[in-house]
Amino acid sequence: MERSRPRLWTPSRREVMAAGASTLALSTVSGFALPPAMARGSVFADDDGGGVRRPGARGLPGVLVSNGREVVRTDAEGRWALPVTEGDGVFVIKPAGWSAPLSGHGLPQFSYLHRPAGSPAHLRYAGLAPTGALPASIDFALRRESEADAFEAILVSDTQPENETELGYLRDDILVGMIGSGAAFVINHGDVVADDLSLYPRYLELLRATGLTWHHCAGNHDLNFDVASPLQGRETWKRTFGPPHYAFQHGQATFIVLDNVHSAGRGHAPARPRYAGRIGATQLQFVRNLLAHVPQDHLVVVSMHIPLVAAQGDAAAGDHTADRRALLELLSERPHTLSLSGHMHTTEHHYLGAAMGFTGARPHHHHVLTAACGSWWCGPRDRRGIPSADSVDGTPNGFHVLSVDGNRYTTRFVPAAGKSDAQVRVSVVH
């Protein structure tokens, strides 16, 4: 969500793409879409930890692989095949009891991005280098990992540093509280930075100190604005974090990460970027196809940036998800579901029933997470020089912890460092 400080509303920080003439996700030649290519590969047991498939490596059967739309299982030899088009990401869906290799910053390495010619060269923030023709085999490594059905995950949102100083606030106020937590992983629910995507490398260096595995949702402040088409708005994101939507499993839970920030380009006024909350047909297809492979007794957790619904209502297109009903209808067939978002810089719990499209036995819980940056790293500074950064609803900045036991869960709030005595303002909206 946008912060209220006037200095952010400047063209240099809010430069967005002009209205794109192309609405196709595929590459085109002479105006015609290129047909999809067939990607092939394997999922193998990375017994030596090298991350590279060696002769004699054991293929893993029954593992889910996706192109972001279709979902297939590997065969008895661990092999898979999927159609891909320009811009697609192919990824393995980590099963319980296994782990993907990690980068030095704690990011799982689980995908291949198909961008033959690379991202547009004129981007202010670098995108993907040309990947060229598809490799003969795209192989995903998984390593056996001990996982309990009872675990904890850290939920953070709107870290949103605007500069190096605010990266320091994030380090000393939020990340320090995660060190030694024993959490299985962290999910950052978007607005990782505040428009300046050149801060990503330094952000990743800060993650290294936590020693944790990190997953990320894409936010509205994580867009490339200087592109010819809104469909290219995640070029730097893909280079840094990988596919904007994907899934993984841990214990008896399936986690689905979605990108529900739909860029609408720039209008005549104001100059700031326009966007709306929308999941879109492609990601809904992915969710539908994935759930067909998920055991009925799994807890299904869906993470996104923009809320399905927010306390302030639906007046602003960028503060709720327009096609939430379609997602909730898919989740209705599951007895154990939870969805998570950020964006609002408030802490909210919503329980959605038939009026919203969820027809399960119990209402669906949608949890809007507090902002790690609170009120955009504003307010009086404490003895450490860090702003008080209370969120706009009066709650302190911080993060949440998701405690999972089988297919049951609870959440709890953890205030930022040095704010354990902070009071929480509670508002009841009728």
Short mmCIF file of C-alpha atoms in Angstrom, two decimals:
data_model
loop_
_atom_site.label_atom_id
_atom_site.label_comp_id
_atom_site.label_asym_id
_atom_site.label_seq_id
_atom_site.Cartn_x
_atom_site.Cartn_y
_atom_site.Cartn_z
CA MET A 1 0.00 0.00 0.00
CA GLU A 2 1.19 3.53 -0.68
CA ARG A 3 2.56 5.48 2.21
CA SER A 4 1.21 8.93 2.96
CA ARG A 5 4.49 10.85 2.93
CA PRO A 6 4.31 13.49 0.16
CA ARG A 7 7.90 12.92 -0.93
CA LEU A 8 6.90 9.59 -2.45
CA TRP A 9 4.49 11.09 -4.95
CA THR A 10 7.15 12.28 -7.39
CA PRO A 11 7.36 11.23 -11.02
CA SER A 12 10.88 9.88 -10.60
CA ARG A 13 9.64 7.43 -7.97
CA ARG A 14 6.30 6.71 -9.56
CA GLU A 15 7.20 6.38 -13.23
CA VAL A 16 4.88 3.78 -14.74
CA MET A 17 4.50 2.14 -18.09
CA ALA A 18 2.55 3.87 -20.82
CA ALA A 19 -0.56 2.04 -21.93
CA GLY A 20 0.73 -1.14 -23.55
CA ALA A 21 -0.37 -1.93 -27.06
CA SER A 22 0.19 -5.64 -26.52
CA THR A 23 -2.08 -7.71 -24.32
CA LEU A 24 -0.56 -11.05 -25.20
CA ALA A 25 1.55 -13.12 -22.85
CA LEU A 26 3.19 -14.85 -25.80
CA SER A 27 6.00 -13.67 -28.04
CA THR A 28 4.81 -12.60 -31.45
CA VAL A 29 6.18 -12.82 -34.97
CA SER A 30 4.44 -10.77 -37.70
CA GLY A 31 1.50 -10.30 -35.34
CA PHE A 32 0.94 -14.00 -34.68
CA ALA A 33 1.57 -15.68 -31.34
CA LEU A 34 4.30 -18.26 -31.32
CA PRO A 35 3.06 -21.74 -30.40
CA PRO A 36 4.14 -23.06 -27.02
CA ALA A 37 7.29 -25.12 -26.84
CA MET A 38 7.50 -28.37 -24.87
CA ALA A 39 9.77 -28.23 -21.87
CA ARG A 40 11.03 -31.52 -20.45
CA GLY A 41 13.11 -32.50 -17.49
CA SER A 42 13.26 -34.43 -14.26
CA VAL A 43 13.10 -34.15 -10.49
CA PHE A 44 15.92 -36.02 -8.78
CA ALA A 45 17.20 -36.83 -5.32
CA ASP A 46 20.15 -34.54 -4.62
CA ASP A 47 21.92 -37.05 -2.38
CA ASP A 48 25.32 -35.36 -2.60
CA GLY A 49 23.97 -31.83 -2.12
CA GLY A 50 25.54 -30.51 -5.30
CA GLY A 51 22.29 -29.38 -6.91
CA VAL A 52 23.33 -30.84 -10.30
CA ARG A 53 22.01 -34.09 -11.71
CA ARG A 54 24.83 -36.59 -12.10
CA PRO A 55 24.81 -39.93 -13.92
CA GLY A 56 22.92 -42.47 -11.86
CA ALA A 57 20.99 -39.88 -9.84
CA ARG A 58 17.70 -41.24 -8.55
CA GLY A 59 14.60 -39.77 -10.18
CA LEU A 60 11.71 -38.96 -7.83
CA PRO A 61 8.27 -40.19 -8.91
CA GLY A 62 4.99 -38.48 -8.10
CA VAL A 63 6.40 -34.97 -7.55
CA LEU A 64 4.29 -32.05 -8.79
CA VAL A 65 5.72 -29.73 -11.45
CA SER A 66 3.92 -26.74 -13.01
CA ASN A 67 4.24 -24.09 -15.71
CA GLY A 68 2.07 -21.74 -13.65
CA ARG A 69 -1.12 -23.13 -15.25
CA GLU A 70 -1.02 -26.89 -15.67
CA VAL A 71 0.22 -29.19 -12.90
CA VAL A 72 1.64 -32.64 -13.64
CA ARG A 73 3.22 -35.44 -11.60
CA THR A 74 6.59 -36.90 -12.46
CA ASP A 75 6.58 -40.45 -13.79
CA ALA A 76 8.28 -43.50 -12.29
CA GLU A 77 11.69 -42.15 -13.41
CA GLY A 78 11.07 -38.63 -12.11
CA ARG A 79 10.45 -37.19 -15.58
CA TRP A 80 7.96 -34.47 -16.55
CA ALA A 81 6.88 -32.52 -19.65
CA LEU A 82 4.92 -29.24 -19.90
CA PRO A 83 4.18 -26.64 -22.58
CA VAL A 84 5.81 -23.25 -22.03
CA THR A 85 5.46 -19.86 -23.67
CA GLU A 86 7.56 -16.70 -23.51
CA GLY A 87 7.76 -15.44 -19.93
CA ASP A 88 6.63 -18.66 -18.25
CA GLY A 89 8.26 -20.04 -15.17
CA VAL A 90 8.48 -23.81 -14.77
CA PHE A 91 8.82 -24.90 -11.17
CA VAL A 92 8.79 -27.90 -8.90
CA ILE A 93 6.28 -27.90 -6.04
CA LYS A 94 8.35 -28.98 -3.07
CA PRO A 95 6.69 -31.97 -1.37
CA ALA A 96 6.69 -32.49 2.37
CA GLY A 97 9.83 -34.16 3.62
CA TRP A 98 12.04 -32.63 0.93
CA SER A 99 13.82 -29.31 0.43
CA ALA A 100 15.02 -27.38 -2.60
CA PRO A 101 18.56 -25.99 -2.73
CA LEU A 102 18.88 -22.53 -1.19
CA SER A 103 20.72 -19.49 -2.44
CA GLY A 104 23.17 -17.88 -0.06
CA HIS A 105 20.34 -15.55 0.95
CA GLY A 106 17.89 -18.29 1.89
CA LEU A 107 15.80 -18.24 -1.31
CA PRO A 108 14.69 -21.69 -2.57
CA GLN A 109 16.01 -22.54 -6.03
CA PHE A 110 13.09 -24.38 -7.56
CA SER A 111 12.32 -22.83 -10.95
CA TYR A 112 13.42 -22.18 -14.52
CA LEU A 113 12.27 -18.95 -16.21
CA HIS A 114 11.78 -19.10 -19.98
CA ARG A 115 12.75 -15.70 -21.41
CA PRO A 116 14.57 -16.49 -24.70
CA ALA A 117 15.37 -12.88 -25.64
CA GLY A 118 15.58 -11.55 -22.08
CA SER A 119 13.82 -8.59 -20.55
CA PRO A 120 13.58 -5.24 -22.37
CA ALA A 121 17.00 -3.59 -22.39
CA HIS A 122 15.79 -0.11 -21.43
CA LEU A 123 14.51 -1.02 -17.95
CA ARG A 124 15.63 1.23 -15.13
CA TYR A 125 16.06 -1.86 -12.96
CA ALA A 126 17.59 -4.89 -14.65
CA GLY A 127 15.39 -7.81 -15.61
CA LEU A 128 16.18 -11.26 -16.93
CA ALA A 129 19.14 -12.03 -19.14
CA PRO A 130 18.33 -13.95 -22.34
CA THR A 131 17.77 -17.62 -21.59
CA GLY A 132 17.96 -18.70 -25.24
CA ALA A 133 16.43 -21.93 -26.44
CA LEU A 134 14.99 -24.36 -23.95
CA PRO A 135 17.56 -26.75 -22.47
CA ALA A 136 17.25 -30.38 -23.49
CA SER A 137 16.40 -31.21 -19.88
CA ILE A 138 15.36 -28.91 -17.01
CA ASP A 139 16.21 -30.80 -13.84
CA PHE A 140 15.10 -29.88 -10.33
CA ALA A 141 17.04 -31.04 -7.28
CA LEU A 142 15.36 -32.04 -4.02
CA ARG A 143 17.03 -33.24 -0.87
CA ARG A 144 15.46 -35.39 1.83
CA GLU A 145 14.58 -33.24 4.85
CA SER A 146 13.14 -34.09 8.25
CA GLU A 147 9.83 -32.22 8.64
CA ALA A 148 7.37 -32.46 11.49
CA ASP A 149 3.64 -31.96 11.04
CA ALA A 150 3.87 -29.39 13.85
CA PHE A 151 5.95 -26.34 12.88
CA GLU A 152 5.99 -22.56 12.89
CA ALA A 153 6.35 -20.09 10.03
CA ILE A 154 6.97 -16.36 10.25
CA LEU A 155 4.57 -14.10 8.36
CA VAL A 156 5.85 -10.63 7.46
CA SER A 157 4.50 -7.97 5.13
CA ASP A 158 5.30 -4.50 3.83
CA THR A 159 8.93 -4.36 4.85
CA GLN A 160 9.03 -1.45 2.36
CA PRO A 161 12.38 0.30 2.88
CA GLU A 162 12.82 3.34 0.66
CA ASN A 163 16.58 3.73 1.11
CA GLU A 164 19.64 2.36 2.89
CA THR A 165 18.66 4.03 6.16
CA GLU A 166 15.30 2.27 6.20
CA LEU A 167 16.98 -1.03 5.35
CA GLY A 168 18.85 -0.50 8.61
CA TYR A 169 15.55 0.01 10.44
CA LEU A 170 14.27 -3.25 8.94
CA ARG A 171 17.39 -5.09 10.09
CA ASP A 172 17.38 -3.75 13.65
CA ASP A 173 13.63 -3.61 14.29
CA ILE A 174 12.27 -6.69 12.49
CA LEU A 175 14.86 -9.16 11.23
CA VAL A 176 16.73 -9.30 14.54
CA GLY A 177 13.58 -10.71 16.13
CA MET A 178 13.63 -13.70 13.77
CA ILE A 179 17.15 -14.88 14.54
CA GLY A 180 17.08 -18.09 16.55
CA SER A 181 13.30 -18.42 16.21
CA GLY A 182 13.47 -21.97 14.90
CA ALA A 183 10.84 -21.13 12.28
CA ALA A 184 10.59 -23.53 9.34
CA PHE A 185 10.47 -20.61 6.89
CA VAL A 186 9.35 -16.99 6.38
CA ILE A 187 6.81 -15.60 3.89
CA ASN A 188 7.11 -11.91 3.04
CA HIS A 189 3.70 -10.79 1.75
CA GLY A 190 4.91 -8.04 -0.55
CA ASP A 191 6.00 -4.45 -0.89
CA VAL A 192 9.43 -5.84 -0.18
CA VAL A 193 10.88 -2.42 -1.05
CA ALA A 194 9.30 0.97 -1.76
CA ASP A 195 9.62 1.28 -5.57
CA ASP A 196 13.44 1.43 -5.65
CA LEU A 197 14.16 -2.08 -6.91
CA SER A 198 17.91 -1.44 -6.77
CA LEU A 199 17.58 -2.12 -3.01
CA TYR A 200 16.86 -5.82 -3.59
CA PRO A 201 20.52 -6.99 -3.40
CA ARG A 202 21.08 -5.24 -0.07
CA TYR A 203 17.74 -6.57 1.21
CA LEU A 204 18.84 -10.09 0.34
CA GLU A 205 22.10 -9.61 2.19
CA LEU A 206 20.13 -8.74 5.32
CA LEU A 207 18.11 -11.96 5.00
CA ARG A 208 21.31 -13.99 5.11
CA ALA A 209 21.82 -13.14 8.79
CA THR A 210 18.47 -14.68 9.80
CA GLY A 211 19.56 -18.16 8.71
CA LEU A 212 15.99 -18.83 7.54
CA THR A 213 14.35 -19.94 4.30
CA TRP A 214 12.42 -17.06 2.68
CA HIS A 215 9.41 -17.03 0.35
CA HIS A 216 8.05 -13.83 -1.20
CA CYS A 217 4.78 -12.46 -2.58
CA ALA A 218 5.03 -9.55 -5.02
CA GLY A 219 3.52 -6.20 -4.01
CA ASN A 220 2.47 -3.05 -5.83
CA HIS A 221 5.75 -1.34 -4.83
CA ASP A 222 7.70 -4.21 -6.42
CA LEU A 223 6.68 -3.43 -10.02
CA ASN A 224 8.74 -2.33 -13.00
CA PHE A 225 6.95 0.79 -14.21
CA ASP A 226 9.00 1.57 -17.34
CA VAL A 227 7.78 -1.29 -19.52
CA ALA A 228 5.78 -1.44 -22.74
CA SER A 229 3.13 -3.76 -21.33
CA PRO A 230 1.75 -4.36 -17.83
CA LEU A 231 2.51 -8.02 -18.46
CA GLN A 232 6.22 -7.15 -18.13
CA GLY A 233 5.85 -5.54 -14.71
CA ARG A 234 7.66 -8.33 -12.85
CA GLU A 235 10.90 -8.48 -14.83
CA THR A 236 13.16 -7.45 -11.93
CA TRP A 237 11.10 -9.51 -9.51
CA LYS A 238 11.59 -12.64 -11.59
CA ARG A 239 15.34 -12.06 -11.83
CA THR A 240 15.57 -11.63 -8.05
CA PHE A 241 12.95 -13.94 -6.56
CA GLY A 242 11.70 -16.24 -9.34
CA PRO A 243 8.10 -16.90 -10.41
CA PRO A 244 5.53 -14.47 -8.95
CA HIS A 245 3.17 -17.37 -8.21
CA TYR A 246 4.02 -20.91 -7.14
CA ALA A 247 3.40 -23.41 -4.33
CA PHE A 248 5.20 -25.64 -1.86
CA GLN A 249 4.27 -28.19 0.79
CA HIS A 250 5.48 -28.55 4.36
CA GLY A 251 4.21 -31.12 6.82
CA GLN A 252 0.48 -31.55 6.27
CA ALA A 253 0.05 -28.13 4.69
CA THR A 254 0.10 -26.78 1.13
CA PHE A 255 1.18 -23.15 0.72
CA ILE A 256 0.13 -21.23 -2.40
CA VAL A 257 1.84 -17.91 -3.23
CA LEU A 258 -0.11 -15.63 -5.59
CA ASP A 259 0.49 -12.28 -7.28
CA ASN A 260 -2.82 -10.38 -7.08
CA VAL A 261 -1.46 -6.94 -8.04
CA HIS A 262 -2.86 -6.21 -11.49
CA SER A 263 -1.05 -3.25 -13.02
CA ALA A 264 -3.36 -0.93 -14.95
CA GLY A 265 -0.68 1.42 -16.24
CA ARG A 266 -0.72 5.17 -15.75
CA GLY A 267 -3.80 7.31 -16.21
CA HIS A 268 -3.81 10.98 -17.14
CA ALA A 269 -3.86 11.93 -13.45
CA PRO A 270 -2.52 11.35 -10.93
CA ALA A 271 0.97 10.41 -12.11
CA ARG A 272 1.37 7.60 -9.62
CA PRO A 273 0.91 4.01 -10.88
CA ARG A 274 -2.57 2.56 -11.02
CA TYR A 275 -3.25 -1.01 -10.02
CA ALA A 276 -6.10 -3.19 -8.86
CA GLY A 277 -6.42 -6.32 -6.79
CA ARG A 278 -6.99 -9.21 -9.17
CA ILE A 279 -5.77 -12.81 -9.26
CA GLY A 280 -6.58 -13.45 -12.90
CA ALA A 281 -7.59 -16.49 -14.91
CA THR A 282 -4.10 -17.98 -15.20
CA GLN A 283 -3.46 -18.13 -11.47
CA LEU A 284 -6.98 -19.35 -10.74
CA GLN A 285 -6.36 -22.15 -13.24
CA PHE A 286 -3.14 -22.96 -11.39
CA VAL A 287 -4.94 -23.10 -8.04
CA ARG A 288 -7.67 -25.31 -9.48
CA ASN A 289 -5.20 -27.72 -11.05
CA LEU A 290 -3.01 -27.81 -7.96
CA LEU A 291 -5.88 -28.53 -5.57
CA ALA A 292 -6.79 -31.56 -7.68
CA HIS A 293 -3.51 -33.10 -6.44
CA VAL A 294 -3.70 -31.96 -2.80
CA PRO A 295 -4.99 -34.40 -0.16
CA GLN A 296 -8.36 -33.39 1.21
CA ASP A 297 -7.08 -33.34 4.78
CA HIS A 298 -4.28 -30.82 4.04
CA LEU A 299 -4.33 -27.31 5.42
CA VAL A 300 -4.35 -25.00 2.40
CA VAL A 301 -2.72 -21.59 3.03
CA VAL A 302 -2.92 -18.90 0.32
CA SER A 303 -0.57 -15.88 0.53
CA MET A 304 -0.97 -12.68 -1.48
CA HIS A 305 -0.30 -8.96 -1.10
CA ILE A 306 -3.65 -7.19 -1.58
CA PRO A 307 -6.40 -8.40 0.78
CA LEU A 308 -9.38 -10.36 -0.43
CA VAL A 309 -11.43 -7.93 1.65
CA ALA A 310 -10.42 -5.05 3.93
CA ALA A 311 -12.14 -3.23 6.78
CA GLN A 312 -12.39 -0.02 4.79
CA GLY A 313 -14.54 -1.69 2.15
CA ASP A 314 -14.38 -2.05 -1.61
CA ALA A 315 -14.32 1.59 -2.69
CA ALA A 316 -10.67 1.47 -3.76
CA ALA A 317 -9.86 -1.04 -6.52
CA GLY A 318 -6.32 -1.40 -5.19
CA ASP A 319 -7.38 -2.39 -1.67
CA HIS A 320 -9.43 -5.52 -2.31
CA THR A 321 -9.36 -8.46 -4.72
CA ALA A 322 -12.01 -8.16 -7.42
CA ASP A 323 -12.13 -11.88 -8.29
CA ARG A 324 -11.99 -13.15 -4.69
CA ARG A 325 -15.24 -15.07 -5.16
CA ALA A 326 -13.63 -17.33 -7.74
CA LEU A 327 -10.79 -18.17 -5.34
CA LEU A 328 -13.14 -18.68 -2.40
CA GLU A 329 -15.31 -21.01 -4.46
CA LEU A 330 -12.25 -23.15 -5.17
CA LEU A 331 -11.30 -23.17 -1.49
CA SER A 332 -14.87 -24.01 -0.44
CA GLU A 333 -14.25 -27.65 -1.26
CA ARG A 334 -11.53 -27.81 1.39
CA PRO A 335 -12.25 -28.23 5.13
CA HIS A 336 -9.04 -26.52 6.29
CA THR A 337 -8.13 -23.20 4.66
CA LEU A 338 -6.50 -19.89 5.53
CA SER A 339 -5.54 -16.87 3.43
CA LEU A 340 -3.06 -14.13 4.28
CA SER A 341 -2.31 -10.67 2.91
CA GLY A 342 -0.74 -7.33 3.81
CA HIS A 343 -0.93 -3.98 1.99
CA MET A 344 -3.27 -2.13 4.38
CA HIS A 345 -0.78 -1.39 7.19
CA THR A 346 -3.43 -2.61 9.61
CA THR A 347 -4.11 -5.86 11.46
CA GLU A 348 -7.43 -7.45 10.49
CA HIS A 349 -9.24 -10.78 10.76
CA HIS A 350 -12.13 -11.49 8.40
CA TYR A 351 -14.36 -14.56 8.39
CA LEU A 352 -15.91 -15.00 4.96
CA GLY A 353 -19.00 -17.07 4.27
CA ALA A 354 -21.52 -17.73 1.51
CA ALA A 355 -22.07 -14.03 0.76
CA MET A 356 -18.45 -13.87 -0.38
CA GLY A 357 -18.54 -17.20 -2.21
CA PHE A 358 -17.15 -19.50 0.48
CA THR A 359 -19.65 -22.28 1.16
CA GLY A 360 -17.60 -24.49 3.47
CA ALA A 361 -18.90 -25.72 6.82
CA ARG A 362 -17.07 -22.93 8.67
CA PRO A 363 -16.29 -19.42 7.41
CA HIS A 364 -12.97 -18.91 5.68
CA HIS A 365 -10.39 -16.98 7.74
CA HIS A 366 -8.66 -14.14 5.88
CA HIS A 367 -5.91 -12.51 7.95
CA VAL A 368 -4.57 -9.07 6.96
CA LEU A 369 -1.08 -8.87 8.47
CA THR A 370 0.43 -5.88 10.20
CA ALA A 371 3.10 -3.93 8.33
CA ALA A 372 6.72 -4.52 9.27
CA CYS A 373 7.35 -0.86 8.41
CA GLY A 374 4.25 0.26 10.35
CA SER A 375 3.42 3.76 9.15
CA TRP A 376 6.16 3.63 6.50
CA TRP A 377 9.05 3.94 8.97
CA CYS A 378 7.69 7.24 10.31
CA GLY A 379 7.27 8.69 13.79
CA PRO A 380 9.40 9.74 16.76
CA ARG A 381 12.71 7.92 17.05
CA ASP A 382 13.68 5.82 20.04
CA ARG A 383 17.12 5.60 21.66
CA ARG A 384 18.26 3.38 18.78
CA GLY A 385 17.29 6.06 16.27
CA ILE A 386 14.48 3.87 14.89
CA PRO A 387 11.04 5.45 14.27
CA SER A 388 8.11 4.32 16.39
CA ALA A 389 6.40 3.31 13.12
CA ASP A 390 3.00 2.46 14.61
CA SER A 391 0.64 1.24 11.92
CA VAL A 392 -2.25 3.40 10.75
CA ASP A 393 -4.70 1.57 13.05
CA GLY A 394 -2.49 2.17 16.09
CA THR A 395 -1.02 -1.31 16.29
CA PRO A 396 2.75 -1.55 16.61
CA ASN A 397 4.83 -2.67 13.69
CA GLY A 398 6.12 -6.23 13.78
CA PHE A 399 5.33 -9.64 12.29
CA HIS A 400 3.14 -12.67 12.94
CA VAL A 401 3.86 -16.32 13.61
CA LEU A 402 1.77 -19.11 12.09
CA SER A 403 1.76 -22.22 14.29
CA VAL A 404 0.65 -25.34 12.42
CA ASP A 405 -0.13 -28.74 13.91
CA GLY A 406 -1.31 -31.13 11.23
CA ASN A 407 -4.13 -29.26 9.50
CA ARG A 408 -4.87 -26.96 12.47
CA TYR A 409 -3.32 -23.55 12.98
CA THR A 410 -3.15 -20.47 15.15
CA THR A 411 -1.48 -17.11 14.61
CA ARG A 412 0.12 -14.71 17.06
CA PHE A 413 1.58 -11.24 16.79
CA VAL A 414 5.21 -10.42 17.60
CA PRO A 415 5.93 -6.67 18.04
CA ALA A 416 9.12 -5.19 16.64
CA ALA A 417 12.26 -5.27 18.76
CA GLY A 418 12.04 -3.11 21.87
CA LYS A 419 8.26 -2.78 21.60
CA SER A 420 7.11 -5.75 23.66
CA ASP A 421 5.22 -3.42 26.01
CA ALA A 422 3.35 -1.71 23.19
CA GLN A 423 -0.41 -1.68 23.44
CA VAL A 424 -2.68 -2.82 20.61
CA ARG A 425 -5.66 -0.75 19.53
CA VAL A 426 -8.69 -2.95 18.77
CA SER A 427 -11.44 -1.72 16.45
CA VAL A 428 -14.66 -3.60 15.81
CA VAL A 429 -16.26 -2.92 12.42
CA HIS A 430 -19.96 -3.73 12.12
#
